[in-house]
CSV table of C-alpha atoms in Angstrom, one decimal:
chain,number,residue,atom,x,y,z
A,379,MET,CA,0.0,0.0,0.0
A,380,ARG,CA,1.1,3.4,-0.2
A,381,ARG,CA,-0.4,6.8,0.6
A,382,TRP,CA,-3.2,5.6,-1.7
A,383,ALA,CA,-4.2,2.5,0.2
A,384,LEU,CA,-3.7,4.3,3.4
A,385,ALA,CA,-5.3,7.6,2.1
A,386,THR,CA,-3.1,10.2,0.3
A,387,THR,CA,-1.4,13.6,0.0
A,388,ALA,CA,-1.5,17.2,1.5
A,389,PHE,CA,-0.8,21.0,0.5
A,390,ALA,CA,1.4,23.7,2.6
A,391,LEU,CA,3.9,26.4,3.1
A,392,LEU,CA,4.7,28.3,0.1
A,393,ALA,CA,1.1,28.5,-0.9
A,394,GLY,CA,0.0,29.7,2.5
A,395,CYS,CA,-0.1,33.4,1.5
A,396,ALA,CA,-1.7,33.0,-1.9
A,397,PRO,CA,-5.5,33.3,-2.4
A,398,GLN,CA,-7.0,29.9,-2.8
A,399,GLY,CA,-8.4,30.6,-6.2
A,400,ASP,CA,-4.8,31.3,-7.3
A,401,LEU,CA,-3.1,28.3,-6.0
A,402,TYR,CA,-3.0,26.6,-9.5
A,403,ARG,CA,-2.9,29.5,-11.7
A,404,ARG,CA,0.4,31.4,-10.8
A,405,PRO,CA,2.9,31.7,-13.5
A,406,LEU,CA,5.6,29.1,-13.1
A,407,ALA,CA,7.8,29.8,-16.2
A,408,ALA,CA,10.8,27.2,-15.7
A,409,ASN,CA,10.5,27.9,-12.1
A,410,PRO,CA,10.9,24.6,-10.1
A,411,SER,CA,9.6,26.3,-6.8
A,412,GLY,CA,6.4,26.8,-8.4
A,413,PHE,CA,5.8,23.0,-8.6
A,414,VAL,CA,7.0,22.8,-5.0
A,415,ALA,CA,4.4,25.3,-4.0
A,416,ALA,CA,1.7,23.3,-5.9
A,417,GLU,CA,2.8,20.2,-4.1
A,418,LEU,CA,2.7,22.0,-0.7
A,419,ALA,CA,-0.6,23.6,-1.5
A,420,PHE,CA,-1.9,20.2,-2.3
A,421,ALA,CA,-0.7,18.8,1.0
A,422,ARG,CA,-2.3,21.6,2.9
A,423,LEU,CA,-5.7,21.2,1.1
A,424,ALA,CA,-5.9,17.5,2.2
A,425,GLN,CA,-5.6,18.7,5.9
A,426,GLU,CA,-8.2,21.5,5.5
A,427,LYS,CA,-10.8,20.0,3.1
A,428,GLY,CA,-10.1,16.3,3.3
A,429,GLN,CA,-7.8,13.8,1.6
A,430,TRP,CA,-9.8,12.6,-1.4
A,431,THR,CA,-11.4,16.1,-1.9
A,432,ALA,CA,-7.9,17.5,-2.3
A,433,PHE,CA,-7.2,14.8,-4.8
A,434,ARG,CA,-10.3,15.4,-6.9
A,435,GLU,CA,-9.8,19.3,-6.9
A,436,THR,CA,-6.3,19.3,-8.0
A,437,SER,CA,-6.4,16.4,-10.5
A,438,HIS,CA,-5.8,16.7,-14.4
A,439,PRO,CA,-8.7,15.3,-16.5
A,440,ASP,CA,-6.2,12.6,-17.6
A,441,ALA,CA,-4.8,11.9,-14.3
A,442,VAL,CA,-4.2,8.4,-13.2
A,443,MET,CA,-3.5,6.6,-9.9
A,444,PHE,CA,-3.0,2.9,-8.9
A,445,VAL,CA,-5.0,0.9,-6.4
A,446,PRO,CA,-3.1,-1.2,-7.2
A,447,GLN,CA,-4.3,-1.5,-10.8
A,448,ARG,CA,-4.1,1.8,-12.9
A,449,VAL,CA,-7.4,3.8,-12.8
A,450,ARG,CA,-8.6,7.0,-14.1
A,451,ALA,CA,-8.3,9.2,-10.9
A,452,ARG,CA,-11.5,11.2,-11.4
A,453,ASP,CA,-13.7,8.2,-11.9
A,454,TRP,CA,-12.2,6.4,-8.9
A,455,LEU,CA,-12.2,9.3,-6.7
A,456,LYS,CA,-16.1,10.0,-7.3
A,457,THR,CA,-16.9,7.1,-4.9
A,458,GLN,CA,-14.3,7.8,-2.2
A,459,LYS,CA,-15.1,9.5,1.0
A,460,ASP,CA,-12.6,11.4,3.0
A,461,PRO,CA,-10.9,9.5,5.9
A,462,ALA,CA,-11.2,11.0,9.3
A,463,GLU,CA,-7.3,11.7,9.3
A,464,ALA,CA,-5.7,12.8,6.0
A,465,VAL,CA,-2.3,11.6,5.2
A,466,LYS,CA,0.5,14.2,5.5
A,467,TRP,CA,3.3,14.7,3.1
A,468,GLN,CA,6.3,16.7,2.1
A,469,PRO,CA,8.4,17.2,-1.2
A,470,HIS,CA,12.0,16.3,-1.0
A,471,ALA,CA,12.9,16.8,-4.7
A,472,VAL,CA,11.5,18.3,-7.8
A,473,TYR,CA,12.4,17.7,-11.6
A,474,VAL,CA,11.2,20.1,-14.3
A,475,SER,CA,11.2,20.1,-17.9
A,476,CYS,CA,13.2,22.8,-19.8
A,477,ASP,CA,10.1,24.7,-20.7
A,478,GLY,CA,8.7,24.7,-17.1
A,479,ASN,CA,5.4,23.0,-18.2
A,480,ALA,CA,6.0,19.6,-16.7
A,481,ALA,CA,7.6,18.3,-13.4
A,482,ALA,CA,7.8,15.5,-11.1
A,483,THR,CA,7.9,15.8,-7.3
A,484,THR,CA,8.9,13.0,-4.9
A,485,GLY,CA,9.1,12.9,-1.1
A,486,ALA,CA,7.8,11.4,2.0
A,487,TRP,CA,4.4,10.7,3.7
A,488,GLN,CA,3.1,9.9,7.1
A,489,LYS,CA,-0.1,8.5,8.6
A,490,GLY,CA,-0.3,7.5,12.2
A,491,PRO,CA,2.5,5.0,12.7
A,492,ALA,CA,2.9,4.2,8.9
A,493,ASN,CA,5.1,6.2,6.7
A,494,GLY,CA,6.3,5.9,3.1
A,495,TYR,CA,7.3,7.8,-0.2
A,496,PHE,CA,5.3,9.2,-3.1
A,497,THR,CA,5.9,10.4,-6.6
A,498,THR,CA,3.7,13.0,-8.3
A,499,VAL,CA,3.8,14.2,-12.0
A,500,TRP,CA,2.3,17.7,-12.6
A,501,LEU,CA,1.5,19.5,-15.8
A,502,ARG,CA,1.1,23.1,-16.3
A,503,ASP,CA,-1.2,24.7,-18.9
A,504,PRO,CA,1.2,27.4,-20.6
A,505,LYS,CA,-1.7,29.4,-21.4
A,506,SER,CA,-3.8,29.8,-18.2
A,507,GLY,CA,-0.8,28.8,-15.9
A,508,GLU,CA,-3.0,26.2,-14.2
A,509,THR,CA,-1.1,23.4,-12.7
A,510,ARG,CA,-2.6,20.0,-12.0
A,511,TRP,CA,-1.3,16.4,-11.2
A,512,VAL,CA,-1.5,13.9,-13.8
A,513,LEU,CA,0.0,10.9,-12.1
A,514,ASP,CA,0.3,10.1,-8.5
A,515,HIS,CA,1.6,6.8,-6.7
A,516,GLY,CA,3.7,5.7,-3.8
A,517,ASP,CA,4.3,2.9,-1.3
A,518,THR,CA,5.0,2.2,2.4
A,519,LEU,CA,8.5,2.1,3.8
A,520,ALA,CA,10.0,0.1,6.7
A,521,SER,CA,12.0,3.3,7.7
A,522,PRO,CA,11.1,7.0,6.9
A,523,ARG,CA,12.8,8.8,4.1
A,524,PRO,CA,15.2,11.2,5.8
A,525,ALA,CA,14.2,14.8,5.2
A,526,PRO,CA,16.8,16.8,3.3
A,527,GLU,CA,18.2,20.1,4.4
A,528,PHE,CA,16.9,21.7,1.2
A,529,ILE,CA,14.4,20.5,-1.5
A,530,GLU,CA,16.5,19.3,-4.4
A,531,THR,CA,15.7,21.0,-7.7
A,532,LYS,CA,16.9,20.1,-11.2
A,533,GLN,CA,15.7,21.2,-14.5
A,534,ALA,CA,16.2,19.7,-17.9
A,535,VAL,CA,18.8,21.0,-20.3
A,536,CYS,CA,17.2,23.1,-23.0
A,537,GLY,CA,18.0,22.5,-26.7
A,538,SER,CA,17.0,19.9,-29.3
A,539,ARG,CA,17.0,16.3,-28.4
A,540,PRO,CA,16.2,13.0,-30.5
A,541,GLY,CA,12.7,11.7,-30.6
A,542,ALA,CA,11.4,9.7,-27.8
A,543,ALA,CA,12.6,6.1,-27.6
A,544,ILE,CA,10.0,3.4,-27.9
A,545,THR,CA,9.8,1.4,-24.9
A,546,THR,CA,8.0,-2.1,-24.6
A,547,ALA,CA,6.4,-3.8,-21.6
A,548,GLY,CA,6.4,-7.4,-20.7
A,549,GLU,CA,3.6,-9.8,-21.7
A,550,GLY,CA,0.4,-9.0,-19.6
A,551,ALA,CA,1.8,-5.7,-18.4
A,552,ASP,CA,-0.1,-2.5,-18.5
A,553,MET,CA,2.3,0.3,-19.6
A,554,ALA,CA,2.0,4.1,-20.3
A,555,VAL,CA,4.4,6.6,-21.3
A,556,GLY,CA,4.0,10.4,-20.7
A,557,LEU,CA,6.1,13.2,-22.3
A,558,SER,CA,6.5,16.9,-21.6
A,559,PRO,CA,5.6,19.0,-24.8
A,560,ASP,CA,9.3,19.8,-25.3
A,561,GLN,CA,10.2,16.2,-24.7
A,562,THR,CA,12.7,17.0,-22.1
A,563,LEU,CA,10.9,15.1,-19.3
A,564,SER,CA,9.2,11.8,-19.5
A,565,TRP,CA,7.6,9.4,-17.2
A,566,THR,CA,6.7,5.6,-17.6
A,567,SER,CA,4.4,3.7,-15.3
A,568,THR,CA,4.0,-0.2,-15.6
A,569,VAL,CA,1.8,-2.4,-13.8
A,570,SER,CA,2.6,-6.2,-14.1
A,571,ALA,CA,0.0,-9.0,-14.4
A,572,ASP,CA,0.6,-9.6,-10.6
A,573,MET,CA,0.0,-5.9,-9.7
A,574,ALA,CA,3.7,-5.1,-9.2
A,575,ARG,CA,4.4,-1.6,-10.3
A,576,ARG,CA,7.3,0.5,-11.5
A,577,VAL,CA,7.2,4.3,-12.1
A,578,SER,CA,10.2,6.0,-13.6
A,579,VAL,CA,11.0,9.6,-14.5
A,580,GLU,CA,13.7,10.7,-16.9
A,581,LEU,CA,15.1,14.2,-17.7
A,582,TRP,CA,17.1,15.3,-20.7
A,583,ASN,CA,20.7,16.3,-19.6
A,584,GLY,CA,21.9,17.6,-23.0
A,585,SER,CA,23.0,14.2,-24.5
A,586,ALA,CA,20.7,11.6,-23.1
A,587,MET,CA,17.5,11.0,-21.0
A,588,GLU,CA,18.7,10.5,-17.4
A,589,THR,CA,16.7,8.5,-14.9
A,590,VAL,CA,16.0,10.7,-11.9
A,591,ILE,CA,13.2,8.7,-10.2
A,592,ASP,CA,12.9,4.9,-10.4
A,593,ASP,CA,10.1,3.6,-7.9
A,594,ARG,CA,9.4,-0.2,-7.7
A,595,VAL,CA,6.4,-1.5,-5.7
A,596,ALA,CA,6.1,-5.2,-5.0
A,597,ALA,CA,3.1,-7.1,-6.0
A,598,PRO,CA,0.3,-7.1,-3.2
A,599,LYS,CA,0.7,-10.2,-0.8
A,600,GLN,CA,-2.2,-12.8,-1.3
A,601,PRO,CA,-4.4,-13.3,1.6
């Protein structure tokens, strides 16, 4: 399970002074801190309005999550009631496309005695500035991820790059690949037949796509 099965994400800090209606519409340009602010605001909203309410209100129309199979987030969230206690989380790192219109954040979550990690992929509408999550997943951990002194930020190198490589999945696997408009950030999610999952994020470093996140979730234990 991850923050999903336990109940998921939350909004905070940097968004604290912004009017609520502006939380997802502030100009980001190629500014990694804008995506950090969106993740923090997401976490805070979960505490203020409820966990699944926060997920619904911040999701992209094409957003997906894993329960453990891949589901369209908005469809699945329609039937979910907010838990009495929302999960808490904090971003530890953010990886941003060259043009600033896509990013992945990753960090730690806590709920009661349980803890784990999460990864969220965000898309920003370059016209409206609206920022919404398009993929969210995570898992439990035996030991908490240590909080960094500073949130790590990394941006893709700008400039031309080869077309996206073709990736194939194993037999019976459900795989999806996402790509930022400028092709400098990509994310791949694969769910195997046994419901094991892998989510990876790659960033263009000027000569190749470099893996910056590689999350692997074991298949659920059979009862």
